[in-house]
Amino acid sequence: YTTIGVRGTDGVAFVTQLKAPDKLIDPASCSHIYTISPGVGMLTTGFPADARSIAQKARQEAAEFRFKFGYEMPCDVLAKWLADNNQVYTQHAYMRVMAVETMLIGINDDDEDDKKPMLYKVDPAGYYAGYHASCAGTKEIECTNWLEKKMKSHLENSSMNLTQAIRMGISALQSVLSEDFKASQIE
């Protein structure tokens, strides 16, 4: 499957297919989106078992951060922690690399007057970066090319709001996969 994250001026949108690996499995139980803390969300692409493991570790780290420092763990700090954690798995032959590409979203509220949405992508090798728009999965290259073309005008004048970001993500998914989706087929 393919997953997409698009950042607007007032929020960030995740879009992914809601597809069950088996016809007998309820698609609603196959979500790829996780809530890590009240201000951070996670979208995973890859093995579901590894994704749940990473989400649980991220939740634990975010809770420990909140307990230790008294405020919620910022999205960029969590992205760095995940990247560092993933990188450790590449150093030892006895540790299997987590087969999950992760996108994190959050709102940077350091300044109460100027809250900025954030979108970070963390790969299994331990690389992470902030993005205006990103995608992962089977059609990642096609999706990246599509987003680069369509986002060019929005990047120049920073004019995309959350509703436009959601529409951009859904349009990208429909265009790249060459199919129309019902509301129940995407999350």
C-alpha angles and dihedrals in degrees: 000000000000126000128196135194122191125184121212131183094266104026149352129250130208119200126184140150117267098218129154118218090222132035092234094056118092106242091216089067093056099072120156094194120091133184108227100175135341090277103033131067130185132209117192133199118192139036110009094217092053089045092055090047093051092046091052092049090047091051090050093049092047091050092049090049091051091048093047100043104023098236137076119280109256118239094243092051091051090049090053091048091050091048091050090047092049092047092056089061090060094056101062127059092211093059121078115221113244106251095218134109110206133204120194127196131190146137120259102222099173088122113043092208096048113043111177125197116231133204120188130178122204121192127204092255092061102259117136135175141165117254142192087211132355141173138194137187139054097335097038097129095048091045093049091052091048093049093047091055096045098040096052095091093043093051093053096056103019092231105141116114126193095269091052090047091054091049091047091052094049092045091050092051093047093046097047095044093039095226140102118240132213116223089255092058099061134051 
